[in-house]
mmCIF file of C-alpha atoms and ligand atoms in Angstrom:
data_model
loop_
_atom_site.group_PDB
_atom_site.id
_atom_site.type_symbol
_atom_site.label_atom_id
_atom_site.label_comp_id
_atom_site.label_asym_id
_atom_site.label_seq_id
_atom_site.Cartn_x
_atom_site.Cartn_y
_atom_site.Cartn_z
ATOM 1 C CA UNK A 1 -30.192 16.386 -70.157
ATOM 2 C CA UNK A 2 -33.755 17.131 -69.035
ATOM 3 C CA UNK A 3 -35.577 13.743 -67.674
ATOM 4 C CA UNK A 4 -38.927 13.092 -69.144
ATOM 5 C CA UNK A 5 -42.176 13.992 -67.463
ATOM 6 C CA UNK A 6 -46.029 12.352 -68.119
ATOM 7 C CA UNK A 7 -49.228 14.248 -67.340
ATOM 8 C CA UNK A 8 -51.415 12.888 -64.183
ATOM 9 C CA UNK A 9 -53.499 11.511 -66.391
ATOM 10 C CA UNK A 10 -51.307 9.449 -68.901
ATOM 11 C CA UNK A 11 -52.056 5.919 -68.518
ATOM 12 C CA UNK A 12 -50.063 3.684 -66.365
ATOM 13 C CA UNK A 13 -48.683 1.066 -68.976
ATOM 14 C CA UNK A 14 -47.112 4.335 -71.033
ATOM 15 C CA UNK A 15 -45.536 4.972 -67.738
ATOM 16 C CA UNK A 16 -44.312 1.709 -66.296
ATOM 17 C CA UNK A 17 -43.079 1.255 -70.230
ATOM 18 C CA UNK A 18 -40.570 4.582 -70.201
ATOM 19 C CA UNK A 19 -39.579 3.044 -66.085
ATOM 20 C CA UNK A 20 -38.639 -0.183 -67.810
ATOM 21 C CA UNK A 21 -37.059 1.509 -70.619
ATOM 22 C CA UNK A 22 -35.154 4.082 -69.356
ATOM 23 C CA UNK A 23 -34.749 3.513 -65.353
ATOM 24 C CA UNK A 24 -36.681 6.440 -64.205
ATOM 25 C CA UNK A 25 -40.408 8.044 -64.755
ATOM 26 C CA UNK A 26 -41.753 11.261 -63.417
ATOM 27 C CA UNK A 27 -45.363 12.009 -63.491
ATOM 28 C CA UNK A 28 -46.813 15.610 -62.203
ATOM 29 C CA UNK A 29 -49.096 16.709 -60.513
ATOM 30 C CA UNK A 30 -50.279 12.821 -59.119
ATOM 31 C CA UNK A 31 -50.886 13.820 -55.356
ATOM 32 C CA UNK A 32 -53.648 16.541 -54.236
ATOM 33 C CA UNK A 33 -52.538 19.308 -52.174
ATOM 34 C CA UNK A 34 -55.465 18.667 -49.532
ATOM 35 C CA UNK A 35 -53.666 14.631 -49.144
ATOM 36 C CA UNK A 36 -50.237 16.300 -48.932
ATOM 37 C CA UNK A 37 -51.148 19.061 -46.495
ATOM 38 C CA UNK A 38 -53.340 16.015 -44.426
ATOM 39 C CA UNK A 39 -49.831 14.516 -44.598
ATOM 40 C CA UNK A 40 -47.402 16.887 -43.297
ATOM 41 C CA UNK A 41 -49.947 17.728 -40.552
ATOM 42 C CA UNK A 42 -49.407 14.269 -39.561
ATOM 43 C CA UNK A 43 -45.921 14.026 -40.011
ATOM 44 C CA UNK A 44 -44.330 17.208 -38.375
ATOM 45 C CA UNK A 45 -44.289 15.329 -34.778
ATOM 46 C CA UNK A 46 -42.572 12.386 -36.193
ATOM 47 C CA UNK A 47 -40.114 14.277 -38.363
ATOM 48 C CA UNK A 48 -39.350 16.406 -35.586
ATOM 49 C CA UNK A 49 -37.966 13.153 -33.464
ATOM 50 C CA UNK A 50 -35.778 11.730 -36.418
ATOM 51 C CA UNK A 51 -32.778 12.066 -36.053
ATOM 52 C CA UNK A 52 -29.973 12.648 -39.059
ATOM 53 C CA UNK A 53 -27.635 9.615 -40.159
ATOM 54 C CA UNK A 54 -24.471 8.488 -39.428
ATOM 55 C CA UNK A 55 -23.051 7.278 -42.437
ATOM 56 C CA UNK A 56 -22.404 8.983 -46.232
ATOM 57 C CA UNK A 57 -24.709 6.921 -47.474
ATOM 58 C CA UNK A 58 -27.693 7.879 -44.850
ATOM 59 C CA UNK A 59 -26.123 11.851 -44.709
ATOM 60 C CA UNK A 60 -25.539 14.037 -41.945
ATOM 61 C CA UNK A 61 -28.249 16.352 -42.586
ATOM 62 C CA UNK A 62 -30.734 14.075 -43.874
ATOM 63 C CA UNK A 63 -33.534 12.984 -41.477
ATOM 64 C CA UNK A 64 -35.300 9.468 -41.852
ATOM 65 C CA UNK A 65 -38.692 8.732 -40.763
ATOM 66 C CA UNK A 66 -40.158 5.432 -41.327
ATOM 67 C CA UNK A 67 -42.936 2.761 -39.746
ATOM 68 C CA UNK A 68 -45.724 5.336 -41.961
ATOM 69 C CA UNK A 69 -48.523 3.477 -41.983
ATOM 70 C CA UNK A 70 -48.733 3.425 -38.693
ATOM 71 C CA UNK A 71 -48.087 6.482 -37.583
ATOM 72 C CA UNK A 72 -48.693 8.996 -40.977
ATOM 73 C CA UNK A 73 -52.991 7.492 -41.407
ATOM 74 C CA UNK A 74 -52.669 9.609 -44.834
ATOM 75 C CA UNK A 75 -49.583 7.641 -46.183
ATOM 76 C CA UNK A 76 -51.983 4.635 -46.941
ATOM 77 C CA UNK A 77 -53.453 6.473 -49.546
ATOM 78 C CA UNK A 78 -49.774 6.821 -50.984
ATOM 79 C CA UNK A 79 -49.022 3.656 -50.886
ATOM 80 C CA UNK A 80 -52.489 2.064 -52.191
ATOM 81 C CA UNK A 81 -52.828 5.152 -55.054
ATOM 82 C CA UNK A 82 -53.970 3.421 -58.111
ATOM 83 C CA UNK A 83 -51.765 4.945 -60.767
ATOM 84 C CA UNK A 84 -48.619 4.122 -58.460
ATOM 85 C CA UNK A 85 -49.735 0.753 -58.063
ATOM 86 C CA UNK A 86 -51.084 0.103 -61.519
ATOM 87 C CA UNK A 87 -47.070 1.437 -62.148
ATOM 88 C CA UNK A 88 -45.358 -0.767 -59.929
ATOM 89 C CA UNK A 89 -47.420 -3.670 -60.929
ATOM 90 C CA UNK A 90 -46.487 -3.164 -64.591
ATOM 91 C CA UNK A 91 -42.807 -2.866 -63.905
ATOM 92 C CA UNK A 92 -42.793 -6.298 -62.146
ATOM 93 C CA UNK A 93 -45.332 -7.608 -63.779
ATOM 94 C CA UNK A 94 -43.002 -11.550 -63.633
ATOM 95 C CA UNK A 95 -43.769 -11.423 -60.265
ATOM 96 C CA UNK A 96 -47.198 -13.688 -58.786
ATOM 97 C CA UNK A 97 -47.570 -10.720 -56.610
ATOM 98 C CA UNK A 98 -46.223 -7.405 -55.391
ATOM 99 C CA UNK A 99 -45.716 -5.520 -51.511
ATOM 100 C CA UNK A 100 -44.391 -3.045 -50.172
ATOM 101 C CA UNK A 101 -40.541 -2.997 -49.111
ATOM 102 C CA UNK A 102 -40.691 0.189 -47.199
ATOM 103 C CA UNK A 103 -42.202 3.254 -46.610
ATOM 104 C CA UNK A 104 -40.029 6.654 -45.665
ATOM 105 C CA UNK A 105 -40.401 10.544 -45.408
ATOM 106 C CA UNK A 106 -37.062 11.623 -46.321
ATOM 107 C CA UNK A 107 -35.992 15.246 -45.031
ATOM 108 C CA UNK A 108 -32.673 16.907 -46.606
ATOM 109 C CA UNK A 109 -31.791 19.471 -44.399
ATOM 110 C CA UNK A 110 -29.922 22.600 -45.356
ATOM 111 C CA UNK A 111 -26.045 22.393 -45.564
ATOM 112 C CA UNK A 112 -26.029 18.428 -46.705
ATOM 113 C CA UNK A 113 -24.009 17.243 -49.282
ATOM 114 C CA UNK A 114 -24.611 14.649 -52.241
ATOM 115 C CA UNK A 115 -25.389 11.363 -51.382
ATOM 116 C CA UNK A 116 -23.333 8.915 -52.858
ATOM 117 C CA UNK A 117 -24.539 7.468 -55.969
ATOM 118 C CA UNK A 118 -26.240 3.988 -55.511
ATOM 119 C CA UNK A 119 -28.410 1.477 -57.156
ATOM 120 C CA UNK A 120 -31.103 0.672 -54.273
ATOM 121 C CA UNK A 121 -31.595 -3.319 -55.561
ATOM 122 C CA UNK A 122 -28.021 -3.899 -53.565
ATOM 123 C CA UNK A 123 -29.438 -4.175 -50.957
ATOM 124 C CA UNK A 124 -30.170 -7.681 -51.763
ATOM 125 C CA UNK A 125 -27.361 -9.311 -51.269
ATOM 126 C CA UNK A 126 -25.526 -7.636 -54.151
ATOM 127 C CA UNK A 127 -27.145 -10.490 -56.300
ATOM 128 C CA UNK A 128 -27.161 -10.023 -59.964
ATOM 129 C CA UNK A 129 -30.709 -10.063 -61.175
ATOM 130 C CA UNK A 130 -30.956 -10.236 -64.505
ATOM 131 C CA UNK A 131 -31.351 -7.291 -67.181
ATOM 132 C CA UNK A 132 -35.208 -7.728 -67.469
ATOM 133 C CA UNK A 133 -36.013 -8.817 -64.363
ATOM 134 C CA UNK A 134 -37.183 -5.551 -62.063
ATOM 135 C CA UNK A 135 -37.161 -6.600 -58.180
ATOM 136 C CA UNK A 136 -38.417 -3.312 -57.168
ATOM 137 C CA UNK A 137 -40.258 -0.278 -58.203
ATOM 138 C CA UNK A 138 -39.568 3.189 -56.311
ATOM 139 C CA UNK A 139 -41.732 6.089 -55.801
ATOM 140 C CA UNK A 140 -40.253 9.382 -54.337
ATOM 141 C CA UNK A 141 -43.267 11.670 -53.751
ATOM 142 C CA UNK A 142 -42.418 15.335 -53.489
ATOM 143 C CA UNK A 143 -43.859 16.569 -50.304
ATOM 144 C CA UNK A 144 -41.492 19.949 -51.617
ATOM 145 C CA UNK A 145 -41.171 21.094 -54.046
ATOM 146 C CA UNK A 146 -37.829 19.240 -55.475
ATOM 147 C CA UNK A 147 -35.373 22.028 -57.250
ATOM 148 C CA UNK A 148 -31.520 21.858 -57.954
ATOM 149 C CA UNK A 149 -30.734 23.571 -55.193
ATOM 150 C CA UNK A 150 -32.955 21.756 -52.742
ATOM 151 C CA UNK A 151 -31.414 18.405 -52.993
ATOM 152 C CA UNK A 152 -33.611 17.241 -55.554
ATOM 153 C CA UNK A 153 -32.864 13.319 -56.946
ATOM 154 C CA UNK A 154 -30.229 12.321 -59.238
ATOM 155 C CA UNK A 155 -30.984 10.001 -61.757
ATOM 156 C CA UNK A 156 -28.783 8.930 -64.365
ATOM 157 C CA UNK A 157 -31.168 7.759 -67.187
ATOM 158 C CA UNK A 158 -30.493 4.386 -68.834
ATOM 159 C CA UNK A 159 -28.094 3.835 -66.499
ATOM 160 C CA UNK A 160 -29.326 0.548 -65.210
ATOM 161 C CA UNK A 161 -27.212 -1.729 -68.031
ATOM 162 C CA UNK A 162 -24.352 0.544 -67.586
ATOM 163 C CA UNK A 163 -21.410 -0.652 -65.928
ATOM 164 C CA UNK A 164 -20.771 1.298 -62.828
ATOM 165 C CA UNK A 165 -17.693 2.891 -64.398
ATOM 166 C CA UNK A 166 -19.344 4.042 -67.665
ATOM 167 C CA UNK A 167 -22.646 5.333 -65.393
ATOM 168 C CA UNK A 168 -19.966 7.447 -63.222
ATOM 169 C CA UNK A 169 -18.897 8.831 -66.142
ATOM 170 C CA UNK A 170 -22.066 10.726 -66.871
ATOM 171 C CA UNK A 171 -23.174 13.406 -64.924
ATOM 172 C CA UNK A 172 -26.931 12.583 -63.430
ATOM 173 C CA UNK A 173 -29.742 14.942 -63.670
ATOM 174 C CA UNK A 174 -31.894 15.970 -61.054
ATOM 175 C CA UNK A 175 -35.518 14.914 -60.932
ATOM 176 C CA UNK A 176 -37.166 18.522 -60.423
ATOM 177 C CA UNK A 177 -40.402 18.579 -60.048
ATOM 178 C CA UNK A 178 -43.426 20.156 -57.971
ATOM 179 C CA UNK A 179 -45.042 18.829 -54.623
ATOM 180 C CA UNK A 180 -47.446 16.499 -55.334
ATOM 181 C CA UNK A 181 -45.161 14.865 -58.509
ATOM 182 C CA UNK A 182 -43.800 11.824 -58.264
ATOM 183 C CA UNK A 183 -40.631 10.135 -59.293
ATOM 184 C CA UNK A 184 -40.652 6.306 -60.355
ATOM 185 C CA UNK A 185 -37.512 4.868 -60.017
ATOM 186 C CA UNK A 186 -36.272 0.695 -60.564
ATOM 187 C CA UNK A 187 -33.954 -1.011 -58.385
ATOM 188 C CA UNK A 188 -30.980 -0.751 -60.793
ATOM 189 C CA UNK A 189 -30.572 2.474 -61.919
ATOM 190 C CA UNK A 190 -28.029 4.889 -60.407
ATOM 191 C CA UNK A 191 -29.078 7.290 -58.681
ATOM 192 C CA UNK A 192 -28.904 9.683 -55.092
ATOM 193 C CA UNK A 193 -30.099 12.330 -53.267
ATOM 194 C CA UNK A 194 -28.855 16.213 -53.917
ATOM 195 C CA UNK A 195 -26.916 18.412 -51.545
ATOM 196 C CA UNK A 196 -29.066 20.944 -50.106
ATOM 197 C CA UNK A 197 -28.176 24.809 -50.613
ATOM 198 C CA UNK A 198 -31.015 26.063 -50.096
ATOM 199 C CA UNK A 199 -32.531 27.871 -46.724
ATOM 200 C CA UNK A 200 -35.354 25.230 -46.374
ATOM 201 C CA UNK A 201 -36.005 21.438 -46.263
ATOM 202 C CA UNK A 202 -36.593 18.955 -49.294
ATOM 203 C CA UNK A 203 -38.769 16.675 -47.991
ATOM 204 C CA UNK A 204 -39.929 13.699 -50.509
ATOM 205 C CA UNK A 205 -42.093 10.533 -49.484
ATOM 206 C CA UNK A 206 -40.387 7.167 -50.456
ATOM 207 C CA UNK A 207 -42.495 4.377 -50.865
ATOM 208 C CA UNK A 208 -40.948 0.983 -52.393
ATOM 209 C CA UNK A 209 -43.131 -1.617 -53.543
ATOM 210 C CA UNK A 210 -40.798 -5.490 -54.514
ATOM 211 C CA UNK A 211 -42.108 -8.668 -56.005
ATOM 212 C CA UNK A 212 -43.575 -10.629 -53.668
ATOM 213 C CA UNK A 213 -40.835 -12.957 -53.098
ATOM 214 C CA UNK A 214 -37.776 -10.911 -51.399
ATOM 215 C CA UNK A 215 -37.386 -9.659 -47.900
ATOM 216 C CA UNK A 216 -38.722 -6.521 -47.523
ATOM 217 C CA UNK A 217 -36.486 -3.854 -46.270
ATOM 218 C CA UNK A 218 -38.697 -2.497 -43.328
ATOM 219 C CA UNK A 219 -40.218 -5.146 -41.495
ATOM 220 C CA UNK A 220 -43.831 -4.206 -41.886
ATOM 221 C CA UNK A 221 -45.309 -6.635 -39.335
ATOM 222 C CA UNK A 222 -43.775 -4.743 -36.624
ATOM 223 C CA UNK A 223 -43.370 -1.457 -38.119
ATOM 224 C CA UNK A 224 -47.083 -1.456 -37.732
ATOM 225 C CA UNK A 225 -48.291 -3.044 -34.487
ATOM 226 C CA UNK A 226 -51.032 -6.040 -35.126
ATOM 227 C CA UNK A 227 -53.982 -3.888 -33.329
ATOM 228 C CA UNK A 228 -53.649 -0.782 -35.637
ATOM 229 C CA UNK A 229 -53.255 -3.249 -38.734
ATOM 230 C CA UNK A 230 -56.527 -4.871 -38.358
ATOM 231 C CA UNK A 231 -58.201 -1.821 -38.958
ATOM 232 C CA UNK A 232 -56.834 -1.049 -41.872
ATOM 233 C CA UNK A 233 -58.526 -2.249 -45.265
ATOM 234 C CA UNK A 234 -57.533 -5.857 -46.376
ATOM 235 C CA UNK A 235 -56.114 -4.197 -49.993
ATOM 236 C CA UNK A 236 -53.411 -2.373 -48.280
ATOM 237 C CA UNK A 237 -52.658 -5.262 -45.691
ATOM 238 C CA UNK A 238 -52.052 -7.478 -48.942
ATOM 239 C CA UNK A 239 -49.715 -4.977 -49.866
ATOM 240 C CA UNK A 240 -48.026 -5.012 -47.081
ATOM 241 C CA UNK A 241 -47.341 -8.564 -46.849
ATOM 242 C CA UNK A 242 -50.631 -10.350 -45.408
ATOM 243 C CA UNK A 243 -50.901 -12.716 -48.676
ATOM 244 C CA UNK A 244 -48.584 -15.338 -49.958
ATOM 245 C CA UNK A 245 -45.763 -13.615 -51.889
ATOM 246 C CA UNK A 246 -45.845 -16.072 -54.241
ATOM 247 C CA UNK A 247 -46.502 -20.270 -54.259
ATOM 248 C CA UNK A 248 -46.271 -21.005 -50.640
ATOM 249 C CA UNK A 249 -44.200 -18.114 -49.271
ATOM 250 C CA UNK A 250 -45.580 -16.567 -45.934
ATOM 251 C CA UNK A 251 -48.096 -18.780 -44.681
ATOM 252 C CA UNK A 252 -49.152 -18.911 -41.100
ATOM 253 C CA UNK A 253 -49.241 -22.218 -39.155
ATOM 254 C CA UNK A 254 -51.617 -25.567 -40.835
ATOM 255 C CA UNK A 255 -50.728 -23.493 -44.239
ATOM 256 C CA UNK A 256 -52.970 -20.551 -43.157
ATOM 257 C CA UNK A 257 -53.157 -17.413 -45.085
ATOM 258 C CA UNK A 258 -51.906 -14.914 -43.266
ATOM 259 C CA UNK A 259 -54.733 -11.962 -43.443
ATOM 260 C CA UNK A 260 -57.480 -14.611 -42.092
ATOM 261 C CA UNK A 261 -55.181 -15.098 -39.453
ATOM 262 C CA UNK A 262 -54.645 -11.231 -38.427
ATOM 263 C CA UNK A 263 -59.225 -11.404 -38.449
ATOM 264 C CA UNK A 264 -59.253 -14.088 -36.151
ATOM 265 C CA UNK A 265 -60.393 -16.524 -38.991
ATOM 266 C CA UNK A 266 -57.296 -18.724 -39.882
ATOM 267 C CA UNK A 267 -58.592 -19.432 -43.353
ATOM 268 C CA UNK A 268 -56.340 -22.035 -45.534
ATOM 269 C CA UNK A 269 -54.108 -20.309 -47.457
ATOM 270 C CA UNK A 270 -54.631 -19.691 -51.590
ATOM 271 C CA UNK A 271 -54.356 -22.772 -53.725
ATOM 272 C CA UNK A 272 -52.331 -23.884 -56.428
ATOM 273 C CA UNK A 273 -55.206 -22.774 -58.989
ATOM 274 C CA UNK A 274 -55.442 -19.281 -57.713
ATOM 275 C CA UNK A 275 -51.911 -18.426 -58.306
ATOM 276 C CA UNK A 276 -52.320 -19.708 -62.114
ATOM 277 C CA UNK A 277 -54.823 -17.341 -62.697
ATOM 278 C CA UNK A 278 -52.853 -14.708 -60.932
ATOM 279 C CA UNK A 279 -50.085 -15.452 -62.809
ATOM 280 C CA UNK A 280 -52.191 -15.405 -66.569
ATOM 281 C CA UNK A 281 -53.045 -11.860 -65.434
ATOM 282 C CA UNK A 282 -49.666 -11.106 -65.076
ATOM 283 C CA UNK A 283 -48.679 -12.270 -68.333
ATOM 284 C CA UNK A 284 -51.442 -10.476 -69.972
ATOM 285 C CA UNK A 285 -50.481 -7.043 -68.620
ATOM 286 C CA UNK A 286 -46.679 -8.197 -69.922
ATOM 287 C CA UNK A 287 -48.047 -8.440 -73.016
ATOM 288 C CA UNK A 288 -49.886 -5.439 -72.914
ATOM 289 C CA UNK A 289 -46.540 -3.703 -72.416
ATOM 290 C CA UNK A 290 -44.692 -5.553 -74.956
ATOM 291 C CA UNK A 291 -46.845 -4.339 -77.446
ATOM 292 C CA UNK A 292 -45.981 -0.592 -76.951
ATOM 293 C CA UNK A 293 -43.317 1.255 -78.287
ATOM 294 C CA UNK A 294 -41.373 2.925 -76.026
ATOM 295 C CA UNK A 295 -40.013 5.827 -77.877
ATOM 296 C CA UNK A 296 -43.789 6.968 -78.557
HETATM 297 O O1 AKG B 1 -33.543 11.338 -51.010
HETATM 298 C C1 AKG B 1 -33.342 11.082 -52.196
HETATM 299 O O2 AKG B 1 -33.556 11.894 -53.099
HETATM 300 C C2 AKG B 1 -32.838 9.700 -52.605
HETATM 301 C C3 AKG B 1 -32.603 8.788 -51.456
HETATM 302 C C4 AKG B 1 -32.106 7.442 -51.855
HETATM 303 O O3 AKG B 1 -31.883 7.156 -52.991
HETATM 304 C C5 AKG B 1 -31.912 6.426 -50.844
HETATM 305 O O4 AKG B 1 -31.864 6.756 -49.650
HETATM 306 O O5 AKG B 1 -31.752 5.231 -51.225
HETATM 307 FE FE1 FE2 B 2 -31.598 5.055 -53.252
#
């Protein structure tokens, strides 16, 4: 079964639809070679230190390298890209407001073998959310090319209101698909990394953005140390976590918000009224996507 791709250029609600439809979205070509070679310049030092995981679920052969934002300057424009955003906002569009959960350069190495098939919103607790509620939106940006043989993503479309037993049952394609592409991926559809028989690395950028209300899986406040986040612009700190997360989640202190407090300012936090409007916008763009079909 061949997974679906979109054209940079196809607009985001088409995209988040088909990720809220069928589990899974790839779009090609999102990422400019100039940001991705900025990128790996950056990164070789820090993939270089990683060291492989312990576990089946982590692999062998598979390097992790995390905290990006501070150390990888070129991932913010990753994580703030406005197509990937405009994406993740549309999938959990219920949500008052969005951040990141983590941000991770994943290297398969040569010689490793499948991952085990997973679906990534376990990690909360194993709680049930419901069919159409999405608590997190993926990205997987191909920093390699991703190929069968390279260790490319499985993804078993439609999956996500499977049972685990009847998603086992079908064999998951691989999300191939050039550097610079992108793979969308929700928190409930099955899915893992490929074994790698090629001579070379797959390397792919994971960057997972959850409504504004859970945990988030790398601790972003100390992933990236308080004197390197204030000079970074107050769009991505929002993202990654300097707001309220939703109605009173996160504030700092006398109910201050906690971005005024990283600038020295200690501003009150939002009100009541802010978060209604916040919330209409939210239901507008739900509506926006209700309206489309998602087999066009
Ligand atoms: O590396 C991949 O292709 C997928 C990794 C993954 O799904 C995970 O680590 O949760
Ligand atoms: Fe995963």
């Amino acid at each position: 079964m061949a997974l679906t791709h979109f054209p940079a250029w196809t607009d985001p609600v088409v995209v988040s639809t088909h990720l809220a439809t069928h589990g899974y979205a790839i779009v090609d070509d999102l990422a400019s070679d100039e940001l991705l070679d900025r990128f790996a310049a950056e990164a070789a030092a820090h993939v270089q230190e990683s060291a492989g995981g312990e576990d089946d679920y982590d692999g062998s052969n598979t390097r992790r390298t995390g905290a990006l934002i501070a150390k990888i300057p070129a991932s913010r424009e990753l994580v703030m890209h406005p197509v990937a955003v405009a994406v993740a906002e549309g999938l959990l569009h219920q949500a008052t407001a969005i951040q990141l959960l983590l941000t991770q350069i994943i290297t398969i190495d040569p010689g490793e073998t499948p991952q085990k098939l997973h679906r990534d919103q376990m990690m909360f607790d194993l709680y049930p959310f419901p069919a159409d509620y999405h608590v997190q939106c993926n990205t997987m940006w191909a920093l390699t090319d991703f190929t069968a043989e390279n260790g490319a993503t499985h993804v078993s479309p439609n999956s996500s209101g499977m049972t685990d037993e009847e998603a086992e049952a079908i064999d998951p394609p691989q999300a191939e698909m050039k550097r610079g592409s992108v793979l969308f991926y929700e928190g409930k559809v099955l899915h893992g990394g490929g074994a790698n028989r090629s001579d070379d690395a797959r390397q792919g950028i994971n960057i997972t953005y959850g409504v504004g209300w859970v945990r988030q899986e790398e601790n972003q406040y100390l992933a990236c140390p308080p004197d390197v986040a204030r000079t970074l612009d107050d769009d991505l700190l929002r993202m990654m976590g300097y707001q309220q997360g939703a109605f009173s989640l996160g504030y700092v202190g006398d109910q201050e918000d906690p971005l005024s407090v990283l600038r020295g300012e200690s501003l009150r936090a939002a009100r009541i009224a802010d978060f209604a409007e916040a919330s209409e916008a939210h239901r507008t763009f739900a509506d926006d996507i209700a309206g489309i079909d998602p087999s066009s």
